[in-house]
PDB file of C-alpha atoms and ligand atoms in Angstrom:
ATOM      1  CA  UNK A 260      22.403   6.207 -14.998  1.00  0.00           C
ATOM      2  CA  UNK A 261      19.189   4.627 -16.212  1.00  0.00           C
ATOM      3  CA  UNK A 262      16.365   7.040 -15.563  1.00  0.00           C
ATOM      4  CA  UNK A 263      13.241   5.878 -13.823  1.00  0.00           C
ATOM      5  CA  UNK A 264      10.241   6.165 -16.107  1.00  0.00           C
ATOM      6  CA  UNK A 265       6.766   6.685 -14.724  1.00  0.00           C
ATOM      7  CA  UNK A 266       3.600   6.265 -16.775  1.00  0.00           C
ATOM      8  CA  UNK A 267       0.774   8.626 -15.899  1.00  0.00           C
ATOM      9  CA  UNK A 268      -2.657   7.479 -17.067  1.00  0.00           C
ATOM     10  CA  UNK A 269      -5.034  10.338 -16.381  1.00  0.00           C
ATOM     11  CA  UNK A 270      -7.717  11.953 -18.520  1.00  0.00           C
ATOM     12  CA  UNK A 271      -7.902  15.219 -16.578  1.00  0.00           C
ATOM     13  CA  UNK A 272      -5.366  17.474 -18.348  1.00  0.00           C
ATOM     14  CA  UNK A 273      -4.770  19.789 -15.395  1.00  0.00           C
ATOM     15  CA  UNK A 274      -4.053  16.916 -13.008  1.00  0.00           C
ATOM     16  CA  UNK A 275      -1.885  15.108 -15.534  1.00  0.00           C
ATOM     17  CA  UNK A 276       0.122  18.230 -16.227  1.00  0.00           C
ATOM     18  CA  UNK A 277       0.870  19.130 -12.622  1.00  0.00           C
ATOM     19  CA  UNK A 278       1.764  15.537 -11.795  1.00  0.00           C
ATOM     20  CA  UNK A 279       4.050  15.382 -14.778  1.00  0.00           C
ATOM     21  CA  UNK A 280       5.775  18.661 -13.858  1.00  0.00           C
ATOM     22  CA  UNK A 281       6.270  17.542 -10.283  1.00  0.00           C
ATOM     23  CA  UNK A 282       7.752  14.178 -11.236  1.00  0.00           C
ATOM     24  CA  UNK A 283       9.948  15.674 -13.958  1.00  0.00           C
ATOM     25  CA  UNK A 284      11.180  18.133 -11.391  1.00  0.00           C
ATOM     26  CA  UNK A 285      12.201  15.241  -9.147  1.00  0.00           C
ATOM     27  CA  UNK A 286      14.286  13.778 -11.937  1.00  0.00           C
ATOM     28  CA  UNK A 287      11.896  11.083 -13.109  1.00  0.00           C
ATOM     29  CA  UNK A 288      11.169  10.517 -16.756  1.00  0.00           C
ATOM     30  CA  UNK A 289       7.424  10.561 -17.391  1.00  0.00           C
ATOM     31  CA  UNK A 290       5.015   9.632 -20.121  1.00  0.00           C
ATOM     32  CA  UNK A 291       1.424  10.754 -20.057  1.00  0.00           C
ATOM     33  CA  UNK A 292      -1.520   8.869 -21.547  1.00  0.00           C
ATOM     34  CA  UNK A 293      -5.040  10.202 -21.673  1.00  0.00           C
ATOM     35  CA  UNK A 294      -6.588   6.778 -22.131  1.00  0.00           C
ATOM     36  CA  UNK A 295      -5.963   3.312 -20.799  1.00  0.00           C
ATOM     37  CA  UNK A 296      -5.838   2.033 -24.351  1.00  0.00           C
ATOM     38  CA  UNK A 297      -2.888   4.287 -25.209  1.00  0.00           C
ATOM     39  CA  UNK A 298      -1.065   3.117 -22.111  1.00  0.00           C
ATOM     40  CA  UNK A 299      -1.579  -0.552 -23.026  1.00  0.00           C
ATOM     41  CA  UNK A 300      -0.285   0.146 -26.496  1.00  0.00           C
ATOM     42  CA  UNK A 301       2.859   1.796 -25.097  1.00  0.00           C
ATOM     43  CA  UNK A 302       3.450  -1.097 -22.711  1.00  0.00           C
ATOM     44  CA  UNK A 303       3.958  -3.406 -25.642  1.00  0.00           C
ATOM     45  CA  UNK A 304       7.243  -1.651 -26.343  1.00  0.00           C
ATOM     46  CA  UNK A 305       8.381  -0.111 -23.103  1.00  0.00           C
ATOM     47  CA  UNK A 306       8.768  -1.033 -19.462  1.00  0.00           C
ATOM     48  CA  UNK A 307       8.047   1.754 -16.997  1.00  0.00           C
ATOM     49  CA  UNK A 308       9.197   1.530 -13.382  1.00  0.00           C
ATOM     50  CA  UNK A 309       5.810   2.568 -12.069  1.00  0.00           C
ATOM     51  CA  UNK A 310       2.307   3.355 -13.326  1.00  0.00           C
ATOM     52  CA  UNK A 311       0.004   6.011 -11.882  1.00  0.00           C
ATOM     53  CA  UNK A 312      -3.467   4.927 -12.907  1.00  0.00           C
ATOM     54  CA  UNK A 313      -6.630   7.000 -12.667  1.00  0.00           C
ATOM     55  CA  UNK A 314      -9.648   4.908 -11.675  1.00  0.00           C
ATOM     56  CA  UNK A 315     -12.124   6.841 -13.824  1.00  0.00           C
ATOM     57  CA  UNK A 316     -10.895   6.991 -17.415  1.00  0.00           C
ATOM     58  CA  UNK A 317     -12.898   7.987 -20.465  1.00  0.00           C
ATOM     59  CA  UNK A 318     -12.360   4.674 -22.199  1.00  0.00           C
ATOM     60  CA  UNK A 319     -13.037   2.426 -19.228  1.00  0.00           C
ATOM     61  CA  UNK A 320     -12.431   1.699 -15.574  1.00  0.00           C
ATOM     62  CA  UNK A 321      -8.913   1.874 -14.178  1.00  0.00           C
ATOM     63  CA  UNK A 322      -9.587  -1.481 -12.529  1.00  0.00           C
ATOM     64  CA  UNK A 323     -10.199  -3.150 -15.845  1.00  0.00           C
ATOM     65  CA  UNK A 324      -7.057  -1.559 -17.258  1.00  0.00           C
ATOM     66  CA  UNK A 325      -5.128  -2.671 -14.185  1.00  0.00           C
ATOM     67  CA  UNK A 326      -5.874  -6.314 -15.053  1.00  0.00           C
ATOM     68  CA  UNK A 327      -4.669  -5.796 -18.591  1.00  0.00           C
ATOM     69  CA  UNK A 328      -1.604  -3.819 -17.493  1.00  0.00           C
ATOM     70  CA  UNK A 329      -0.671  -6.694 -15.163  1.00  0.00           C
ATOM     71  CA  UNK A 330      -0.471  -9.045 -18.131  1.00  0.00           C
ATOM     72  CA  UNK A 331       2.147  -6.797 -19.711  1.00  0.00           C
ATOM     73  CA  UNK A 332       4.255  -5.597 -16.798  1.00  0.00           C
ATOM     74  CA  UNK A 333       5.076  -6.284 -13.163  1.00  0.00           C
ATOM     75  CA  UNK A 334       5.672  -2.580 -12.546  1.00  0.00           C
ATOM     76  CA  UNK A 335       4.012  -1.289  -9.396  1.00  0.00           C
ATOM     77  CA  UNK A 336       0.705   0.516  -9.878  1.00  0.00           C
ATOM     78  CA  UNK A 337      -0.642   3.374  -7.756  1.00  0.00           C
ATOM     79  CA  UNK A 338      -4.315   4.182  -8.258  1.00  0.00           C
ATOM     80  CA  UNK A 339      -5.513   7.764  -8.307  1.00  0.00           C
ATOM     81  CA  UNK A 340      -8.955   7.661  -6.713  1.00  0.00           C
ATOM     82  CA  UNK A 341     -11.746  10.136  -6.072  1.00  0.00           C
ATOM     83  CA  UNK A 342     -12.180  11.537  -2.609  1.00  0.00           C
ATOM     84  CA  UNK A 343     -15.492   9.973  -1.782  1.00  0.00           C
ATOM     85  CA  UNK A 344     -14.840   6.571  -3.227  1.00  0.00           C
ATOM     86  CA  UNK A 345     -13.417   4.528  -0.361  1.00  0.00           C
ATOM     87  CA  UNK A 346     -14.745   1.452  -2.058  1.00  0.00           C
ATOM     88  CA  UNK A 347     -12.368   2.155  -4.963  1.00  0.00           C
ATOM     89  CA  UNK A 348      -9.383   2.227  -2.660  1.00  0.00           C
ATOM     90  CA  UNK A 349     -10.313  -1.096  -1.125  1.00  0.00           C
ATOM     91  CA  UNK A 350     -11.001  -2.653  -4.520  1.00  0.00           C
ATOM     92  CA  UNK A 351      -7.691  -1.381  -5.913  1.00  0.00           C
ATOM     93  CA  UNK A 352      -5.627  -2.755  -3.048  1.00  0.00           C
ATOM     94  CA  UNK A 353      -7.430  -6.070  -3.151  1.00  0.00           C
ATOM     95  CA  UNK A 354      -6.654  -6.408  -6.828  1.00  0.00           C
ATOM     96  CA  UNK A 355      -2.987  -6.061  -5.953  1.00  0.00           C
ATOM     97  CA  UNK A 356      -2.278  -2.381  -6.519  1.00  0.00           C
ATOM     98  CA  UNK A 357       0.724  -1.126  -4.571  1.00  0.00           C
ATOM     99  CA  UNK A 358      -0.890   1.981  -3.172  1.00  0.00           C
ATOM    100  CA  UNK A 359      -3.582   4.559  -3.830  1.00  0.00           C
ATOM    101  CA  UNK A 360      -3.638   8.330  -3.701  1.00  0.00           C
ATOM    102  CA  UNK A 361      -6.818  10.261  -3.023  1.00  0.00           C
ATOM    103  CA  UNK A 362      -7.699  13.288  -5.136  1.00  0.00           C
ATOM    104  CA  UNK A 363      -7.127  16.093  -4.538  1.00  0.00           C
ATOM    105  CA  UNK A 364      -3.594  15.305  -3.368  1.00  0.00           C
ATOM    106  CA  UNK A 365      -0.595  17.486  -2.724  1.00  0.00           C
ATOM    107  CA  UNK A 366       2.309  17.026  -5.085  1.00  0.00           C
ATOM    108  CA  UNK A 367       4.556  16.511  -2.112  1.00  0.00           C
ATOM    109  CA  UNK A 368       2.412  13.602  -0.973  1.00  0.00           C
ATOM    110  CA  UNK A 369       2.385  12.167  -4.469  1.00  0.00           C
ATOM    111  CA  UNK A 370       6.169  12.288  -4.798  1.00  0.00           C
ATOM    112  CA  UNK A 371       6.591  10.753  -1.346  1.00  0.00           C
ATOM    113  CA  UNK A 372       4.226   7.876  -2.172  1.00  0.00           C
ATOM    114  CA  UNK A 373       5.915   7.260  -5.524  1.00  0.00           C
ATOM    115  CA  UNK A 374       9.307   7.128  -3.838  1.00  0.00           C
ATOM    116  CA  UNK A 375       8.027   4.834  -1.082  1.00  0.00           C
ATOM    117  CA  UNK A 376       6.584   2.352  -3.579  1.00  0.00           C
ATOM    118  CA  UNK A 377       9.728   2.398  -5.725  1.00  0.00           C
ATOM    119  CA  UNK A 378      11.847   1.824  -2.636  1.00  0.00           C
ATOM    120  CA  UNK A 379       9.672  -1.098  -1.596  1.00  0.00           C
ATOM    121  CA  UNK A 380       9.911  -2.703  -5.003  1.00  0.00           C
ATOM    122  CA  UNK A 381      13.639  -2.125  -5.446  1.00  0.00           C
ATOM    123  CA  UNK A 382      14.650  -3.520  -2.094  1.00  0.00           C
ATOM    124  CA  UNK A 383      12.007  -5.796  -0.665  1.00  0.00           C
ATOM    125  CA  UNK A 384      12.096  -5.393   3.088  1.00  0.00           C
ATOM    126  CA  UNK A 385      14.439  -7.787   4.796  1.00  0.00           C
ATOM    127  CA  UNK A 386      12.665 -10.084   7.198  1.00  0.00           C
ATOM    128  CA  UNK A 387      12.387  -8.018  10.341  1.00  0.00           C
ATOM    129  CA  UNK A 388      14.001 -10.701  12.472  1.00  0.00           C
ATOM    130  CA  UNK A 389      17.159  -9.060  13.706  1.00  0.00           C
ATOM    131  CA  UNK A 390      16.821  -6.320  11.098  1.00  0.00           C
ATOM    132  CA  UNK A 391      15.100  -3.667  13.140  1.00  0.00           C
ATOM    133  CA  UNK A 392      15.906  -2.135  16.486  1.00  0.00           C
ATOM    134  CA  UNK A 393      12.287  -1.351  17.023  1.00  0.00           C
ATOM    135  CA  UNK A 394      10.642  -4.671  16.190  1.00  0.00           C
ATOM    136  CA  UNK A 395      12.175  -8.111  16.214  1.00  0.00           C
ATOM    137  CA  UNK A 396      10.303 -11.226  15.140  1.00  0.00           C
ATOM    138  CA  UNK A 397      11.293 -14.557  16.594  1.00  0.00           C
ATOM    139  CA  UNK A 398       9.172 -16.849  14.468  1.00  0.00           C
ATOM    140  CA  UNK A 399      10.404 -20.028  16.130  1.00  0.00           C
ATOM    141  CA  UNK A 400       9.074 -18.896  19.470  1.00  0.00           C
ATOM    142  CA  UNK A 401       6.153 -17.028  17.840  1.00  0.00           C
ATOM    143  CA  UNK A 402       7.311 -13.960  19.670  1.00  0.00           C
ATOM    144  CA  UNK A 403       7.690 -10.321  18.701  1.00  0.00           C
ATOM    145  CA  UNK A 404       9.850  -7.887  20.639  1.00  0.00           C
ATOM    146  CA  UNK A 405       9.112  -4.178  20.592  1.00  0.00           C
ATOM    147  CA  UNK A 406      11.882  -1.895  21.818  1.00  0.00           C
ATOM    148  CA  UNK A 407      13.584  -5.002  23.191  1.00  0.00           C
ATOM    149  CA  UNK A 408      10.543  -6.000  25.238  1.00  0.00           C
ATOM    150  CA  UNK A 409       8.529  -9.125  24.447  1.00  0.00           C
ATOM    151  CA  UNK A 410       4.887  -8.540  23.512  1.00  0.00           C
ATOM    152  CA  UNK A 411       2.266 -10.874  24.937  1.00  0.00           C
ATOM    153  CA  UNK A 412       0.224 -11.480  21.781  1.00  0.00           C
ATOM    154  CA  UNK A 413      -2.672 -13.719  20.886  1.00  0.00           C
ATOM    155  CA  UNK A 414      -2.212 -15.852  17.782  1.00  0.00           C
ATOM    156  CA  UNK A 415      -4.232 -13.441  15.655  1.00  0.00           C
ATOM    157  CA  UNK A 416      -2.452 -10.368  17.001  1.00  0.00           C
ATOM    158  CA  UNK A 417       0.865 -12.043  16.293  1.00  0.00           C
ATOM    159  CA  UNK A 418      -0.092 -12.855  12.722  1.00  0.00           C
ATOM    160  CA  UNK A 419      -1.492  -9.374  12.094  1.00  0.00           C
ATOM    161  CA  UNK A 420       1.607  -7.659  13.405  1.00  0.00           C
ATOM    162  CA  UNK A 421       3.877 -10.035  11.512  1.00  0.00           C
ATOM    163  CA  UNK A 422       2.028  -9.340   8.257  1.00  0.00           C
ATOM    164  CA  UNK A 423       2.254  -5.575   8.718  1.00  0.00           C
ATOM    165  CA  UNK A 424       5.917  -5.766   9.740  1.00  0.00           C
ATOM    166  CA  UNK A 425       6.905  -7.841   6.751  1.00  0.00           C
ATOM    167  CA  UNK A 426       5.582  -5.128   4.417  1.00  0.00           C
ATOM    168  CA  UNK A 427       6.310  -1.795   6.066  1.00  0.00           C
ATOM    169  CA  UNK A 428       4.261   1.116   4.707  1.00  0.00           C
ATOM    170  CA  UNK A 429       2.082  -1.148   2.629  1.00  0.00           C
ATOM    171  CA  UNK A 430      -1.622  -0.570   3.143  1.00  0.00           C
ATOM    172  CA  UNK A 431      -3.563  -3.759   3.817  1.00  0.00           C
ATOM    173  CA  UNK A 432      -7.336  -3.932   3.578  1.00  0.00           C
ATOM    174  CA  UNK A 433      -9.238  -5.717   6.339  1.00  0.00           C
ATOM    175  CA  UNK A 434      -9.974  -8.584   3.967  1.00  0.00           C
ATOM    176  CA  UNK A 435      -6.262  -8.987   3.209  1.00  0.00           C
ATOM    177  CA  UNK A 436      -5.371  -8.979   6.903  1.00  0.00           C
ATOM    178  CA  UNK A 437      -8.051 -11.563   7.542  1.00  0.00           C
ATOM    179  CA  UNK A 438      -6.573 -13.774   4.828  1.00  0.00           C
ATOM    180  CA  UNK A 439      -3.133 -13.522   6.421  1.00  0.00           C
ATOM    181  CA  UNK A 440      -4.178 -13.872  10.023  1.00  0.00           C
ATOM    182  CA  UNK A 441      -6.963 -16.441  10.064  1.00  0.00           C
ATOM    183  CA  UNK A 442      -6.899 -20.050   8.973  1.00  0.00           C
ATOM    184  CA  UNK A 443     -10.519 -20.011   7.817  1.00  0.00           C
ATOM    185  CA  UNK A 444     -11.180 -16.353   7.128  1.00  0.00           C
ATOM    186  CA  UNK A 445     -14.824 -15.435   7.304  1.00  0.00           C
ATOM    187  CA  UNK A 446     -15.276 -12.115   5.592  1.00  0.00           C
ATOM    188  CA  UNK A 447     -18.337 -11.298   7.618  1.00  0.00           C
ATOM    189  CA  UNK A 448     -15.830 -10.853  10.438  1.00  0.00           C
ATOM    190  CA  UNK A 449     -13.739  -8.166   8.756  1.00  0.00           C
ATOM    191  CA  UNK A 450     -14.618  -5.714  11.488  1.00  0.00           C
ATOM    192  CA  UNK A 451     -13.056  -7.943  14.121  1.00  0.00           C
ATOM    193  CA  UNK A 452      -9.745  -6.843  12.614  1.00  0.00           C
ATOM    194  CA  UNK A 453     -10.440  -3.446  14.162  1.00  0.00           C
ATOM    195  CA  UNK A 454     -10.739  -4.838  17.660  1.00  0.00           C
ATOM    196  CA  UNK A 455      -7.564  -6.903  17.279  1.00  0.00           C
ATOM    197  CA  UNK A 456      -5.709  -3.847  16.011  1.00  0.00           C
ATOM    198  CA  UNK A 457      -7.056  -1.854  18.928  1.00  0.00           C
ATOM    199  CA  UNK A 458      -5.767  -4.324  21.456  1.00  0.00           C
ATOM    200  CA  UNK A 459      -2.468  -4.600  19.586  1.00  0.00           C
ATOM    201  CA  UNK A 460      -2.098  -0.825  19.723  1.00  0.00           C
ATOM    202  CA  UNK A 461      -2.777  -0.922  23.442  1.00  0.00           C
ATOM    203  CA  UNK A 462       0.052  -3.394  23.941  1.00  0.00           C
ATOM    204  CA  UNK A 463       2.490  -1.328  21.873  1.00  0.00           C
ATOM    205  CA  UNK A 464       1.380   1.819  23.622  1.00  0.00           C
ATOM    206  CA  UNK A 465       2.133   0.331  27.030  1.00  0.00           C
ATOM    207  CA  UNK A 466       5.766  -0.107  26.026  1.00  0.00           C
ATOM    208  CA  UNK A 467       6.153   3.206  24.222  1.00  0.00           C
ATOM    209  CA  UNK A 468       3.315   5.645  24.910  1.00  0.00           C
ATOM    210  CA  UNK A 469       4.491   8.372  22.529  1.00  0.00           C
ATOM    211  CA  UNK A 470       4.781   6.144  19.426  1.00  0.00           C
ATOM    212  CA  UNK A 471       2.033   4.936  17.090  1.00  0.00           C
ATOM    213  CA  UNK A 472       3.511   2.673  14.427  1.00  0.00           C
ATOM    214  CA  UNK A 473       0.147   1.355  13.182  1.00  0.00           C
ATOM    215  CA  UNK A 474      -1.618   3.789  10.832  1.00  0.00           C
ATOM    216  CA  UNK A 475      -5.355   3.689  10.215  1.00  0.00           C
ATOM    217  CA  UNK A 476      -6.514   4.312   6.658  1.00  0.00           C
ATOM    218  CA  UNK A 477     -10.096   5.335   7.143  1.00  0.00           C
ATOM    219  CA  UNK A 478     -12.522   2.990   5.479  1.00  0.00           C
ATOM    220  CA  UNK A 479      -9.647   1.087   3.892  1.00  0.00           C
ATOM    221  CA  UNK A 480      -7.422  -0.702   6.383  1.00  0.00           C
ATOM    222  CA  UNK A 481      -4.057  -0.459   8.102  1.00  0.00           C
ATOM    223  CA  UNK A 482      -0.351  -0.049   7.504  1.00  0.00           C
ATOM    224  CA  UNK A 483       2.698   0.002   9.724  1.00  0.00           C
ATOM    225  CA  UNK A 484       5.651   2.352   9.886  1.00  0.00           C
ATOM    226  CA  UNK A 485       8.134   0.849  12.363  1.00  0.00           C
ATOM    227  CA  UNK A 486       9.710   4.153  13.403  1.00  0.00           C
ATOM    228  CA  UNK A 487       6.469   6.127  13.741  1.00  0.00           C
TER     229      UNK A 487
HETATM  230 CA1   CA B 171     -10.577  10.699 -14.522  1.00  0.00          CA
END
């Protein structure tokens, strides 16, 4: 069986070491690089399945390295970001990163996020139409059913929910949701996403009060877990 190789780009030895131990323990092959430059060099000859990329590296910004990594591989990238830097999380996702993990993180969380991203990449979610018992999209009628009940959605609510459903577990920033949901997105209106999500939640809640499939990522945006 081909082992899954994960590149860890992290200049903090203690973090790198614990991450490496944890992933090795889960049966992943890992390679650690202290600098972005070393990682780029390695990418010329090898193709990892996933890259964990620290935002603050000694030889440059993780964002800059992300751009250069993207020229060499399509492998998913998860940013490791500092606790107080929400702006970094937003920037990373908007550049096209697959996820972000906030330091300090638990190893259990890290492994779960790595597995979730790998799963997403290996088997892109089937269009939800007919595929889920919980949500069903009928795009011809512009209708979404939740637990077999039709939701009465505005156009923007429909588009928001459709976007989230088509990429379960993926975190979308407000700007990304605006791009998907509005024909002429005006980024001064990013906060209106919040009110649409709020009303969407209300409609879902009416059908199933004990479930909350839409997750809020504070200061970042939203994701959806159908079964949550
Ligand atoms: Ca660092």
